[in-house]
Short mmCIF file of C-alpha atoms in Angstrom, two decimals:
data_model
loop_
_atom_site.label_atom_id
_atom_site.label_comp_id
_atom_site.label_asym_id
_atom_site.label_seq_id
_atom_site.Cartn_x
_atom_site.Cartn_y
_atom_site.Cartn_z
CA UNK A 1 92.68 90.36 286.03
CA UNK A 2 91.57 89.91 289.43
CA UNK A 3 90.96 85.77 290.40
CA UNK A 4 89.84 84.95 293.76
CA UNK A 5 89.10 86.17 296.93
CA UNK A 6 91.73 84.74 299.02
CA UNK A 7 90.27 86.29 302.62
CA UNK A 8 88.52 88.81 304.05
CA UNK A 9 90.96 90.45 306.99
CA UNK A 10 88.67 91.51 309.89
CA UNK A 11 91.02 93.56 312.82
CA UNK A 12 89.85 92.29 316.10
CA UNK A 13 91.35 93.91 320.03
CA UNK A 14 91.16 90.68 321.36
CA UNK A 15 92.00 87.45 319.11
CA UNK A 16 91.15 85.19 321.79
CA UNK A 17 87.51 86.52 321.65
CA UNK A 18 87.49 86.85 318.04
CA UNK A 19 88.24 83.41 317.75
CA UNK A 20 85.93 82.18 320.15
CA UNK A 21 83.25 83.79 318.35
CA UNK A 22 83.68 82.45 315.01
CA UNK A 23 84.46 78.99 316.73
CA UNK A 24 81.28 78.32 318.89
CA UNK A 25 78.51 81.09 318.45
CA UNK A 26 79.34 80.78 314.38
CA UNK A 27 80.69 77.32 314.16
CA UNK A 28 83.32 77.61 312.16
CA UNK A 29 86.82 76.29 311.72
CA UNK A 30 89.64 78.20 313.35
CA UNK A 31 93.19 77.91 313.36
CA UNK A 32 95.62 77.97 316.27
CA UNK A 33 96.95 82.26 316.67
CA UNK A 34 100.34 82.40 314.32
CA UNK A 35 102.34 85.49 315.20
CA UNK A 36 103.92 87.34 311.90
CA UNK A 37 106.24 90.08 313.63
CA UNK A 38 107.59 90.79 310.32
CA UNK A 39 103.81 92.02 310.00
CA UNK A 40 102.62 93.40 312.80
CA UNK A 41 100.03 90.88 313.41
CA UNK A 42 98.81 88.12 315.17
CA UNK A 43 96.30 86.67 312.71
CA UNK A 44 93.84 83.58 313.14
CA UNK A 45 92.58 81.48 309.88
CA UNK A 46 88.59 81.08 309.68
CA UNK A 47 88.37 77.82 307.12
CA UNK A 48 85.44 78.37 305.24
CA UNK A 49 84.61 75.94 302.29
CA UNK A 50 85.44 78.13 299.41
CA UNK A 51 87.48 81.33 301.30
CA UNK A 52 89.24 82.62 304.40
CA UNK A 53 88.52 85.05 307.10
CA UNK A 54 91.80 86.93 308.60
CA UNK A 55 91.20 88.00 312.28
CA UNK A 56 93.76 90.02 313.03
CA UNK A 57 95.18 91.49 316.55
CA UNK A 58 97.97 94.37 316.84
CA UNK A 59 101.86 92.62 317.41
CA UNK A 60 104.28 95.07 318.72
CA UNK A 61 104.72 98.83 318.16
CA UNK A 62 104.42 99.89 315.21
CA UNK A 63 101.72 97.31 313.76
CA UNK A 64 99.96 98.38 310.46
CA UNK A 65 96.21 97.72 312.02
CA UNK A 66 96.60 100.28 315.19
CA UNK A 67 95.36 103.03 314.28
CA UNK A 68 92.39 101.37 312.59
CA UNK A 69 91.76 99.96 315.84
CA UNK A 70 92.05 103.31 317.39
CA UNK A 71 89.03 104.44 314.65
CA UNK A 72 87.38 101.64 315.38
CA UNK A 73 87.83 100.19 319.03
CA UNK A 74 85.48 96.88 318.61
CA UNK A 75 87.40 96.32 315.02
CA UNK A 76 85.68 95.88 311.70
CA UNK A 77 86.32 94.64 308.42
CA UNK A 78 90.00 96.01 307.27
CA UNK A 79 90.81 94.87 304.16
CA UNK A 80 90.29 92.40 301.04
CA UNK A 81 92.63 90.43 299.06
CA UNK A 82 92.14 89.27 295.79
CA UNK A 83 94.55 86.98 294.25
CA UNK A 84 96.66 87.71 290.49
CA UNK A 85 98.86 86.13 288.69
CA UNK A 86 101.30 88.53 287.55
CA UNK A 87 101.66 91.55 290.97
CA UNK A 88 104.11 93.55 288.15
CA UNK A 89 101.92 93.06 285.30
CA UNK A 90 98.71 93.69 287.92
CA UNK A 91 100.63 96.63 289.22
CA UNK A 92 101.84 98.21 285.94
CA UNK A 93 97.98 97.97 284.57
CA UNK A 94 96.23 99.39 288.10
CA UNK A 95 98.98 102.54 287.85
CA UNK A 96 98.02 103.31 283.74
CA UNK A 97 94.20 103.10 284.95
CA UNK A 98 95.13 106.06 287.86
CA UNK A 99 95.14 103.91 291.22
CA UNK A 100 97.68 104.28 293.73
CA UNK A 101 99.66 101.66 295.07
CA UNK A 102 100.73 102.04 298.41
CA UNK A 103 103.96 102.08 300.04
CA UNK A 104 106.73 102.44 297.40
CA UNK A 105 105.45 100.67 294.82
CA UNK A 106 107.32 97.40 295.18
CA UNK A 107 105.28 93.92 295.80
CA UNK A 108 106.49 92.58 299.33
CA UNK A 109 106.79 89.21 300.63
CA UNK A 110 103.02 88.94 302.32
CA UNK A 111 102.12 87.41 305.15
CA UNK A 112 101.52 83.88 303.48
CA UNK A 113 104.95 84.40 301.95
CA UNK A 114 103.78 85.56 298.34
CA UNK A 115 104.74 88.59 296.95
CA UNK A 116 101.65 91.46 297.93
CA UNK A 117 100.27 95.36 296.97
CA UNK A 118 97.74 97.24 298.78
CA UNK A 119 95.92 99.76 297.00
CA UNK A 120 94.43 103.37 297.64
CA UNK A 121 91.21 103.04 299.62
CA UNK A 122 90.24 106.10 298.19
CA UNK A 123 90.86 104.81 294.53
CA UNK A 124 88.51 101.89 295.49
CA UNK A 125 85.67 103.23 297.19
CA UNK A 126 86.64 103.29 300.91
CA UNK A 127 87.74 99.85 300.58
CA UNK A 128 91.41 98.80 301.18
CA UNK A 129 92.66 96.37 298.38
CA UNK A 130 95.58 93.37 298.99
CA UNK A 131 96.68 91.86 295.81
CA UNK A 132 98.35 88.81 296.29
CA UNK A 133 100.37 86.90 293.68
CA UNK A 134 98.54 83.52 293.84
CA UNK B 1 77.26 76.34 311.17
CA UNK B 2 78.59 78.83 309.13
CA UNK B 3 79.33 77.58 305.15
CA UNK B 4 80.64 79.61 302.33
CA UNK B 5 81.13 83.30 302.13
CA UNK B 6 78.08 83.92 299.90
CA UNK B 7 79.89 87.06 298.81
CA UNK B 8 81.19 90.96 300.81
CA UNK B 9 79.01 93.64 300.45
CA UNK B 10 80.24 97.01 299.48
CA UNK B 11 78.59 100.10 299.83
CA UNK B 12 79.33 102.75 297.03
CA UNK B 13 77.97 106.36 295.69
CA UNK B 14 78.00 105.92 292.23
CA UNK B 15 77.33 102.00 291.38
CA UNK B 16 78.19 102.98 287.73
CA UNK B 17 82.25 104.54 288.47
CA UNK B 18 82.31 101.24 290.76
CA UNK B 19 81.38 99.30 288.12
CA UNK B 20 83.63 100.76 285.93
CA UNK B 21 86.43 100.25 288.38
CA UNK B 22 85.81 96.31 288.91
CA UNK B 23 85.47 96.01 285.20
CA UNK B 24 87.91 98.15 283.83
CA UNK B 25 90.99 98.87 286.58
CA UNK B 26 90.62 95.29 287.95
CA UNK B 27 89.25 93.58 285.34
CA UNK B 28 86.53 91.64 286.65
CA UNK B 29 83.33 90.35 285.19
CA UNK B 30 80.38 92.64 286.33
CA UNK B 31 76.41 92.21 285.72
CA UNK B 32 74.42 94.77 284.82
CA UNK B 33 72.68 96.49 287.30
CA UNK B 34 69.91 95.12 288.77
CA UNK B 35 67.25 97.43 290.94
CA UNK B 36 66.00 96.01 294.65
CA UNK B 37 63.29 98.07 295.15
CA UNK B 38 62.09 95.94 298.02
CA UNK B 39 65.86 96.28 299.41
CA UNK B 40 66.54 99.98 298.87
CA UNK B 41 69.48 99.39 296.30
CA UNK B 42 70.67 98.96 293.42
CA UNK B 43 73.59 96.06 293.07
CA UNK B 44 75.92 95.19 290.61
CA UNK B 45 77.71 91.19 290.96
CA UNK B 46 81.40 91.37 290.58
CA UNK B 47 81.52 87.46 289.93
CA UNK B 48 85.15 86.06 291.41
CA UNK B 49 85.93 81.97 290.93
CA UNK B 50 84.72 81.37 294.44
CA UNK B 51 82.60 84.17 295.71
CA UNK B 52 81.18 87.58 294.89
CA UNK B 53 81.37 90.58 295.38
CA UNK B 54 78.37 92.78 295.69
CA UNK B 55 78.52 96.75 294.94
CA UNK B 56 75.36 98.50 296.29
CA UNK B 57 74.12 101.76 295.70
CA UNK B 58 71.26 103.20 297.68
CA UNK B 59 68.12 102.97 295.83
CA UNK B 60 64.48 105.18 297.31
CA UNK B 61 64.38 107.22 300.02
CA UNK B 62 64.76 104.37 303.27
CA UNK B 63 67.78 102.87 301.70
CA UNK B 64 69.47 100.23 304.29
CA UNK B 65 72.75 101.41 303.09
CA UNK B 66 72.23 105.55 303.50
CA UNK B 67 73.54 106.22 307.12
CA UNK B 68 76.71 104.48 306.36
CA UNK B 69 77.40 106.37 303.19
CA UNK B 70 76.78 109.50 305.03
CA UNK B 71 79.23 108.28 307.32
CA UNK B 72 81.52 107.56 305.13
CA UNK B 73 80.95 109.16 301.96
CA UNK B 74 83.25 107.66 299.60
CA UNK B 75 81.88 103.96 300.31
CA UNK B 76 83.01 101.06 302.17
CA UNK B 77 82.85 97.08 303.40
CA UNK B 78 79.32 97.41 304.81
CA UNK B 79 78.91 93.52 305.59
CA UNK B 80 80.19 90.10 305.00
CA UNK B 81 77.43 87.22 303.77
CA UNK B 82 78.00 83.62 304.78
CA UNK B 83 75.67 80.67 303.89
CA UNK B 84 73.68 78.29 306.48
CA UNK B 85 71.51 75.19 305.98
CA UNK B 86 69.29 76.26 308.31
CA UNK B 87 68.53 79.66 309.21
CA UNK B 88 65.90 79.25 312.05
CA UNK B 89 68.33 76.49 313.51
CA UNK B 90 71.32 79.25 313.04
CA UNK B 91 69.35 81.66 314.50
CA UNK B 92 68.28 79.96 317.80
CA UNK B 93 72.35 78.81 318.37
CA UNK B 94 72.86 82.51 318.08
CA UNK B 95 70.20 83.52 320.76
CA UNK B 96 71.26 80.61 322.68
CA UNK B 97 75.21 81.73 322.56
CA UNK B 98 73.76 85.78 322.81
CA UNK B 99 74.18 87.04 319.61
CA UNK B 100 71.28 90.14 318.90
CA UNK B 101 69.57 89.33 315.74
CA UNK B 102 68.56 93.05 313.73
CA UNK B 103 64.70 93.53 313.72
CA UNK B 104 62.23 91.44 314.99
CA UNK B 105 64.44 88.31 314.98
CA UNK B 106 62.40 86.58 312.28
CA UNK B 107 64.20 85.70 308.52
CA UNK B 108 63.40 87.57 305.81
CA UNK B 109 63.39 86.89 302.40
CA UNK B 110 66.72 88.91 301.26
CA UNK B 111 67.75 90.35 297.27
CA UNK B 112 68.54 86.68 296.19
CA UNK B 113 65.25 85.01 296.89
CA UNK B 114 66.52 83.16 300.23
CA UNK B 115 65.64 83.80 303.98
CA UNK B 116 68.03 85.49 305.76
CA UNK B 117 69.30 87.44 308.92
CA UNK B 118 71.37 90.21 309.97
CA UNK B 119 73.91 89.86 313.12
CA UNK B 120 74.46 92.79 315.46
CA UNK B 121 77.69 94.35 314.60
CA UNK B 122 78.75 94.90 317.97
CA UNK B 123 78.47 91.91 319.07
CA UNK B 124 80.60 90.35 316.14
CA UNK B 125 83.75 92.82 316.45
CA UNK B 126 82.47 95.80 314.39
CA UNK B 127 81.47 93.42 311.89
CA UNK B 128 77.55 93.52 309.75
CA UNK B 129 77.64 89.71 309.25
CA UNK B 130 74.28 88.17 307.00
CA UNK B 131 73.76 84.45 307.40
CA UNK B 132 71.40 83.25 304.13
CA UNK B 133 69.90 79.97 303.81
CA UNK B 134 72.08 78.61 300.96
#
């Protein structure tokens, strides 16, 4: 069911930094900051060759990644996505095999502007799950 | 410098319900299990179109991996692998750009044959980050 793994999300306090780390110490190729109020995050793109890494910094008050940051001051690696083709049929199957979806249920409109899930982290072993309709 | 994401790393308690999980919930492919005595776990590859994802159980009594599942007992991300074409040339930039390399700074040869290196996560925002020769 799952396909492939469209990015790694790493939360960051300071994008700027973030982004000059993965630039010159690691090399790598990094978007321009793109603010998504409609997500509570200011998010850079890392371009690697076969994936993407999501830094992400807090936007406004009520952003979803606070209170990980809070846990975790320096950041750390939030979340996963894995793309499907079918978010209702992925859904539907994930709920009959016991896993929570989060929120109520209902695929939103993601950040890249395809319909999205997150899953239980305690259904997947600590680890916070994105679905993404690819 | 950096390449692909050679795969995410995730820590787990029981590699066989995680397997299970991959397999069956998301419906993955998953390898068998395969013991790294040398490493201290045991991994199963969850192989995705253009990565993988590694599940890693602690295996002997130094296990690499057993402070963080104390820490967080129901698993988690516990690094993120990317590919170089030179490790010792990867390694210096780091230095050079003050990046701590983990132990005594030299490669070692890691679970898939290759050299490789492990990047303080503190000084890559909360982040264990591997760099493999590819």
């Amino acid at each position: 069911m799952i396909g492939r793994l469209n990015h790694v999300a790493i939360a960051v306090p300071d994008l700027a930094a973030g982004a000059a780390l993965y630039r010159d110490t690691l090399g790598a190729t990094v978007s321009a900051p793109q603010a998504e109020p409609d997500h509570g995050v200011t998010v850079v793109f890392i371009e690697l060759p076969n994936t993407k890494i999501e830094l992400l910094e807090p936007l406004g008050e009520a952003s979803p990644i606070a209170a990980f940051l809070a846990k975790n001051p320096s950041g750390g690696i939030h979340h996963v996505c894995y793309e499907v083709d079918d978010i209702l049929a992925a859904r539907d199957r994930l709920k009959t095999g016991g896993a929570r979806v989060l929120g109520d249920g209902e695929p939103k409109i993601g950040a890249h502007g395809k319909p999205v899930l997150f899953l239980h982290p305690k259904d997947f072993n600590g680890t916070l799950v994105e679905l993404e309709q690819a």
